[in-house]
Coordinates of C-alpha atoms in Angstrom, one line a residue:
M1 CA 122.0 77.3 126.2
V2 CA 120.7 76.8 129.7
G3 CA 122.5 74.1 131.6
V4 CA 122.3 70.9 129.6
F5 CA 119.4 71.8 127.3
T6 CA 118.0 74.4 124.9
M7 CA 114.4 75.3 124.0
N8 CA 112.8 77.0 121.0
I9 CA 109.3 78.0 120.0
L10 CA 108.3 77.8 116.3
L11 CA 105.0 79.0 114.8
E12 CA 103.7 77.2 111.7
N13 CA 100.8 79.3 110.5
E14 CA 101.7 82.9 111.3
G15 CA 100.5 85.2 108.6
E16 CA 102.1 88.4 107.3
L17 CA 100.2 90.5 109.8
G18 CA 100.3 87.8 112.6
Y19 CA 97.1 86.5 114.0
S20 CA 93.5 87.9 114.4
A21 CA 90.8 87.1 116.9
G22 CA 89.4 83.7 116.4
D23 CA 92.4 82.3 114.6
S24 CA 94.0 79.0 115.4
V25 CA 97.6 79.1 116.5
S26 CA 99.7 76.1 115.8
G27 CA 103.4 75.3 116.2
Q28 CA 105.9 73.3 118.1
V29 CA 108.2 73.6 121.1
I30 CA 111.6 72.0 120.4
L31 CA 113.6 70.7 123.4
E32 CA 117.2 69.6 122.9
L33 CA 118.9 67.7 125.8
A34 CA 122.6 67.0 126.1
E35 CA 121.9 64.2 128.6
D36 CA 119.0 62.2 130.1
T37 CA 117.0 64.6 132.3
R38 CA 114.2 64.1 134.8
V39 CA 111.3 66.4 134.1
L40 CA 108.2 67.4 136.0
G41 CA 106.4 69.0 133.1
L42 CA 106.6 71.2 130.0
H43 CA 103.9 73.9 129.5
L44 CA 103.1 76.6 127.0
Y45 CA 101.4 79.9 128.1
A46 CA 99.8 82.4 125.7
H47 CA 99.1 85.7 127.5
G48 CA 99.0 89.4 126.8
G49 CA 97.1 92.7 127.0
A50 CA 97.4 96.5 127.2
V51 CA 99.6 98.3 129.7
V52 CA 99.8 102.1 130.3
S53 CA 102.1 103.8 132.8
F54 CA 103.0 107.5 133.1
T55 CA 103.4 110.1 135.8
P56 CA 100.3 112.3 136.0
R57 CA 100.8 116.0 136.8
R58 CA 98.8 118.0 139.3
G59 CA 99.1 121.7 139.6
G60 CA 101.9 121.9 137.1
E61 CA 104.2 119.7 139.2
S62 CA 104.7 116.0 138.9
Q63 CA 103.9 113.6 141.7
N64 CA 106.8 112.3 143.8
T65 CA 105.9 108.7 142.9
P66 CA 104.7 107.4 139.5
C67 CA 101.2 106.1 139.1
S68 CA 100.9 102.3 139.4
G69 CA 99.5 102.3 135.9
E70 CA 96.6 100.5 134.1
C71 CA 96.4 97.0 132.7
V72 CA 93.8 95.2 130.6
Q73 CA 94.2 91.5 129.9
Y74 CA 93.0 90.1 126.6
L75 CA 94.7 86.7 126.3
N76 CA 95.4 84.0 128.9
E77 CA 95.7 80.4 127.6
E78 CA 97.7 77.4 128.8
V79 CA 98.7 74.2 126.9
T80 CA 100.3 71.3 128.7
L81 CA 102.8 69.6 126.5
L82 CA 104.3 67.1 129.0
A83 CA 103.3 66.3 132.5
A84 CA 104.3 63.7 135.1
S85 CA 101.9 62.2 137.6
T86 CA 101.6 63.8 141.0
G87 CA 104.7 63.1 143.0
E88 CA 106.5 61.5 140.1
T89 CA 109.0 62.5 137.4
L90 CA 109.5 61.7 133.8
M91 CA 112.9 60.6 132.4
V92 CA 113.5 62.3 129.0
T93 CA 116.3 60.9 127.0
A94 CA 119.1 63.0 125.5
G95 CA 118.5 64.3 122.0
R96 CA 116.0 66.4 120.2
H97 CA 112.3 66.3 121.1
T98 CA 109.4 68.1 119.4
F99 CA 106.1 68.9 121.1
L100 CA 103.3 70.0 118.9
F101 CA 100.7 72.5 120.2
Q102 CA 97.5 74.2 118.9
F103 CA 95.0 76.5 120.6
Q104 CA 92.3 79.0 119.6
L105 CA 92.5 82.7 120.1
P106 CA 89.4 84.3 121.7
A107 CA 86.8 85.2 119.1
G108 CA 85.9 88.5 120.8
Q109 CA 87.9 91.6 121.4
L110 CA 91.7 91.2 120.7
V111 CA 93.4 94.6 120.3
T112 CA 96.3 95.0 117.7
S113 CA 99.8 94.7 119.0
F114 CA 101.3 98.2 119.6
T115 CA 104.2 100.0 121.3
G116 CA 103.7 103.7 122.0
K117 CA 105.0 106.6 124.0
Y118 CA 103.4 105.7 127.3
G119 CA 102.1 102.2 126.9
R120 CA 101.9 99.1 124.8
V121 CA 99.7 96.2 123.7
Q122 CA 101.7 93.0 123.7
Y123 CA 101.2 89.3 123.4
Q124 CA 103.7 86.5 123.9
L125 CA 104.1 82.7 124.1
T126 CA 106.1 81.3 127.0
A127 CA 107.4 77.8 127.2
V128 CA 108.2 76.6 130.8
L129 CA 110.2 73.5 131.6
E130 CA 109.9 72.2 135.2
R131 CA 112.5 70.0 136.8
P132 CA 112.8 68.5 140.3
S133 CA 114.8 70.4 142.9
M134 CA 115.6 73.1 140.3
P135 CA 114.0 76.4 139.3
A136 CA 111.8 76.3 136.2
C137 CA 113.4 77.5 133.0
S138 CA 111.4 79.5 130.4
I139 CA 111.8 81.1 127.0
H140 CA 109.5 83.7 125.3
R141 CA 108.4 84.5 121.8
E142 CA 106.3 87.4 120.6
L143 CA 102.8 86.6 119.3
R144 CA 101.8 89.3 116.9
V145 CA 98.1 90.1 116.8
T146 CA 96.3 92.4 114.3
S147 CA 92.7 93.4 114.7
R148 CA 90.8 93.0 111.4
I149 CA 89.6 96.3 109.9
D150 CA 88.0 96.0 106.5
V151 CA 88.2 99.4 104.6
N152 CA 85.5 98.2 102.2
S153 CA 82.8 98.6 104.9
P154 CA 80.2 101.3 103.9
S155 CA 81.2 103.7 106.7
L156 CA 84.8 103.8 105.5
L157 CA 84.0 104.2 101.8
T158 CA 82.2 107.6 102.2
P159 CA 84.1 110.7 101.0
V160 CA 85.4 113.1 103.7
E161 CA 85.6 116.8 103.1
Q162 CA 86.0 120.1 105.0
S163 CA 86.3 123.8 104.2
K164 CA 87.6 126.7 106.2
E165 CA 88.4 130.4 105.7
Q166 CA 90.6 132.8 107.6
M167 CA 91.0 136.5 107.5
I168 CA 94.6 137.6 107.5
G169 CA 95.7 140.7 109.6
C170 CA 94.3 142.4 112.7
L171 CA 91.9 145.2 113.4
F172 CA 92.0 147.7 110.5
L173 CA 95.1 146.2 108.9
T174 CA 93.5 143.2 107.3
S175 CA 94.9 142.1 104.0
G176 CA 92.1 139.7 102.9
P177 CA 90.8 136.2 103.4
I178 CA 92.4 132.8 102.6
S179 CA 90.0 129.9 101.9
L180 CA 90.7 126.2 101.9
S181 CA 88.6 123.3 100.8
A182 CA 89.9 119.7 100.9
K183 CA 88.4 116.3 100.1
I184 CA 89.4 112.6 99.9
G185 CA 87.4 109.9 98.2
R186 CA 87.1 107.6 101.2
K187 CA 87.9 107.4 104.9
G188 CA 89.6 104.0 105.1
Y189 CA 93.0 103.1 103.7
C190 CA 95.8 100.5 104.3
N191 CA 99.5 100.7 104.7
G192 CA 101.3 101.5 101.4
E193 CA 98.3 103.1 99.7
A194 CA 98.6 106.6 98.2
I195 CA 95.8 109.0 99.2
P196 CA 94.6 111.2 96.3
I197 CA 94.0 114.7 97.8
Y198 CA 91.6 117.2 96.1
A199 CA 91.8 120.7 97.3
E200 CA 91.1 124.3 96.3
I201 CA 93.0 127.2 97.8
E202 CA 92.2 130.9 97.2
N203 CA 94.7 133.4 98.4
G204 CA 92.8 136.7 98.8
S205 CA 95.5 138.1 101.1
S206 CA 98.6 140.1 100.3
R207 CA 101.0 137.4 101.4
L208 CA 102.8 134.5 99.6
V209 CA 101.5 131.3 101.0
V210 CA 102.3 127.6 100.7
P211 CA 99.8 124.7 100.8
K212 CA 100.9 121.5 102.5
A213 CA 99.4 118.1 103.6
A214 CA 100.5 115.6 106.2
I215 CA 99.5 112.4 107.9
Y216 CA 99.4 112.6 111.7
Q217 CA 99.2 109.8 114.3
T218 CA 97.7 110.6 117.7
Q219 CA 98.3 108.2 120.6
T220 CA 96.1 108.6 123.6
F221 CA 96.8 106.9 126.9
R222 CA 94.5 106.8 130.0
V223 CA 95.7 106.0 133.5
C224 CA 94.5 106.9 137.0
G225 CA 91.7 109.0 135.6
K226 CA 94.2 111.1 133.6
T227 CA 94.8 111.3 129.9
K228 CA 98.0 111.9 128.0
A229 CA 98.4 112.2 124.2
H230 CA 101.3 112.0 121.8
R231 CA 101.0 113.4 118.3
Q232 CA 103.5 112.9 115.5
M233 CA 103.8 113.5 111.8
L234 CA 104.3 110.4 109.6
A235 CA 104.5 111.7 106.0
S236 CA 104.0 115.0 104.3
V237 CA 103.8 116.7 100.8
R238 CA 103.8 120.3 99.7
G239 CA 102.4 122.3 96.8
N240 CA 103.6 125.4 94.9
H241 CA 103.7 128.9 96.3
I242 CA 100.5 130.8 95.8
A243 CA 100.8 134.5 95.1
S244 CA 98.4 137.2 96.3
G245 CA 95.1 137.1 94.4
S246 CA 95.8 133.6 93.0
T247 CA 94.3 130.2 93.4
E248 CA 95.6 126.6 93.2
T249 CA 93.8 123.3 92.7
W250 CA 94.9 119.8 93.7
N251 CA 93.4 117.3 91.4
G252 CA 94.4 114.1 93.2
K253 CA 97.8 115.1 94.6
T254 CA 99.0 111.9 96.3
L255 CA 100.5 111.2 99.7
K256 CA 101.6 107.7 100.5
I257 CA 100.9 106.1 103.8
P258 CA 104.1 104.7 105.5
P259 CA 104.1 101.3 107.4
V260 CA 102.1 102.1 110.6
T261 CA 100.0 100.4 113.2
P262 CA 96.4 100.0 112.2
T263 CA 93.8 102.2 113.9
I264 CA 93.1 101.2 117.6
M265 CA 89.8 102.3 119.0
D266 CA 88.6 99.1 120.8
C267 CA 91.0 99.4 123.8
R268 CA 89.8 101.1 127.0
I269 CA 93.2 102.7 127.9
I270 CA 95.0 103.1 124.5
H271 CA 93.7 104.7 121.3
V272 CA 95.7 105.2 118.1
E273 CA 94.0 107.5 115.6
Y274 CA 95.0 109.1 112.2
A275 CA 94.2 112.2 110.3
L276 CA 95.1 113.8 107.0
A277 CA 95.8 117.5 107.7
V278 CA 95.7 119.9 104.7
Y279 CA 97.0 123.3 105.7
I280 CA 98.3 126.6 104.4
H281 CA 101.6 128.0 105.7
I282 CA 101.1 131.8 106.1
P283 CA 104.1 134.0 107.0
G284 CA 103.5 136.0 110.1
A285 CA 100.2 134.3 110.9
Q286 CA 98.7 131.2 112.2
K287 CA 98.4 128.4 109.6
L288 CA 95.0 127.6 108.2
M289 CA 94.2 123.9 108.6
V290 CA 91.5 121.3 108.0
E291 CA 91.8 117.8 109.3
L292 CA 90.2 114.8 107.6
P293 CA 89.9 111.7 109.8
L294 CA 91.5 108.5 108.5
V295 CA 91.1 104.9 109.5
I296 CA 94.1 102.7 108.7
G297 CA 92.8 99.2 108.1
T298 CA 94.1 95.7 107.3
V299 CA 91.8 94.4 104.6
P300 CA 92.8 96.3 101.3
F301 CA 90.4 98.3 99.2
N302 CA 88.6 96.2 96.6
A303 CA 88.3 98.6 93.6
F304 CA 86.5 96.0 91.4
M305 CA 83.8 95.4 94.0
Y306 CA 83.4 99.1 94.7
R307 CA 83.2 100.0 91.0
N308 CA 80.6 97.3 90.3
T309 CA 78.5 98.5 93.3
S310 CA 78.7 102.1 92.2
V311 CA 77.9 101.3 88.6
A312 CA 74.9 99.2 89.6
R313 CA 73.5 101.9 91.8
H314 CA 74.1 104.5 89.1
F315 CA 72.5 102.3 86.5
T316 CA 69.4 101.8 88.6
L317 CA 68.9 105.5 89.2
D318 CA 69.6 106.7 85.6
M319 CA 67.5 104.1 83.7
S320 CA 64.2 105.5 85.1
W321 CA 64.0 108.1 82.3
L322 CA 63.6 105.3 79.7
A323 CA 60.1 104.5 81.0
L324 CA 59.0 108.1 80.3
G325 CA 59.9 108.0 76.6
L326 CA 58.8 104.5 75.5
P327 CA 55.3 104.1 74.0
D328 CA 53.0 101.4 75.3
Q329 CA 52.9 99.6 71.9
P330 CA 55.8 99.9 69.5
E331 CA 54.8 101.3 66.1
A332 CA 55.3 98.9 63.1
P333 CA 57.5 100.1 60.2
P334 CA 55.7 101.3 57.1
N335 CA 55.0 98.9 54.1
Y336 CA 57.3 99.4 51.2
S337 CA 54.4 99.6 48.7
A338 CA 52.8 102.3 50.8
I339 CA 55.7 104.8 50.1
V340 CA 56.6 103.8 46.5
S341 CA 54.2 104.6 43.7
E342 CA 53.0 102.0 41.2
G343 CA 54.6 103.9 38.3
D344 CA 58.0 103.8 40.0
L345 CA 57.6 100.1 40.6
S346 CA 56.7 99.5 36.9
W347 CA 59.8 101.0 35.5
S348 CA 62.3 100.0 38.1
A349 CA 61.5 96.2 37.8
P350 CA 62.6 94.4 34.6
S351 CA 60.1 92.3 32.7
L352 CA 60.1 88.5 32.7
T353 CA 61.7 88.5 29.2
E354 CA 64.5 90.8 30.4
Q355 CA 65.1 88.6 33.4
D356 CA 65.5 85.6 31.1
D357 CA 67.9 87.5 28.8
L358 CA 69.9 88.7 31.8
A359 CA 70.2 85.2 33.3
E360 CA 71.2 83.7 29.9
G361 CA 73.8 86.4 29.3
L362 CA 75.4 85.9 32.8
H363 CA 75.5 82.1 32.3
F364 CA 74.3 81.3 35.8
P365 CA 70.9 80.7 37.4
P366 CA 68.7 83.7 38.5
L367 CA 69.0 82.7 42.1
D368 CA 72.8 83.1 42.0
A369 CA 72.4 86.6 40.5
M370 CA 70.0 87.6 43.3
Q371 CA 72.5 86.4 45.9
Q372 CA 75.2 88.5 44.3
F373 CA 73.2 91.7 44.8
R374 CA 71.6 90.7 48.0
F375 CA 73.8 92.8 50.3
Q376 CA 74.3 95.7 47.9
P377 CA 73.4 99.2 49.2
P378 CA 70.1 100.8 47.9
P379 CA 70.3 103.3 45.0
L380 CA 71.1 106.9 45.8
Y381 CA 68.0 108.9 46.5
S382 CA 67.2 112.1 44.5
E383 CA 64.2 114.3 44.1
V384 CA 65.3 115.3 40.5
D385 CA 63.7 113.2 37.8
E386 CA 66.5 111.7 35.6
H387 CA 64.0 111.2 32.7
P388 CA 61.9 114.3 32.6
N389 CA 60.6 113.8 29.0
Q390 CA 59.9 110.1 29.1
S391 CA 56.8 108.3 30.0
A392 CA 56.7 105.4 32.5
E393 CA 56.6 102.9 29.6
E394 CA 59.7 104.4 27.9
R395 CA 61.8 104.4 31.1
T396 CA 64.3 101.6 31.5
A397 CA 66.4 100.6 34.4
S398 CA 69.9 101.9 34.4
F399 CA 72.9 100.8 36.5
T400 CA 75.3 103.5 37.5
Q401 CA 78.6 102.4 39.1
E402 CA 79.9 104.9 41.7
G403 CA 83.7 105.3 41.7

């Protein structure tokens, strides 16, 4: 409550991640008056950018006065909701009044909202009520902005891997090498995803070692020609102890990404980067570590699209061998009469008289009998003559039912 009125800013189309460059921002400013009030104007301002401030050190000692800092502006918009003519005022009656607003965010560079160790990227909406002979009254509301990063882009779908080896000991007291190889399937991930880690560790030393993995965030700030960084661990996982002369393999050991700010690389004075560190804790020695760069995006990984693209690419490459094995003209199948002798045909086929007797005994037309045996399997093949002492004329067809 300020005097005899209250103000509030409501956003109507704010998404889960806020707004992105080029989005339309719409909402309303609600003004509630306890009594009739003369007003000069009501304005809405959208502004914001990056600010960095820290005390640079020279010669190991800090300066007596802090640096004035660096500032980069990304947003500066104004919307007039109510305005009186020059030299005049407007009488606004008591009660609740709603003023709609809408404006477009710049389509170019708009860095993600972020608050860090030595700086921040911040956007806000400010509603200002101007009254005659009185100071202006204002209220503020944060405007969350998230830069769009699609992890399905080709550069973020490529696997990342790194290997390293370290000899344990010093001078002539070396105990053996420890080697580490780590890999992840892609570079881009989003909040809440679990990263499958593939690693191979060989412990050729005489010490008991422990493999671990962690996600690190590095904040880098630039001001007055100086740079300052802040690094922190966000999540970690560990493996089993590896004895001397043993190996261990991680076949997709998962590490979940906690809720963090997406990667920021498009700001001149603030960078936010991520890395997956896979390392070996070695008692009495410096740890062996490999770092795999990560990009935390905002558009989730589309497994279906990626799988279809991969299958199509694989299919195109692997189908080339078919052209080598196919003849120019397919060979026709052999004629049945060419592989069966006339003698076999004569004894296997019943005579016309036998066909008539068979049809009469079955009491249905020959066509129905043929349909009954149409889909029966062929007789069993055998090279042994079942009628060794009979001539072709003496042979008769026989039907053997297999159990």
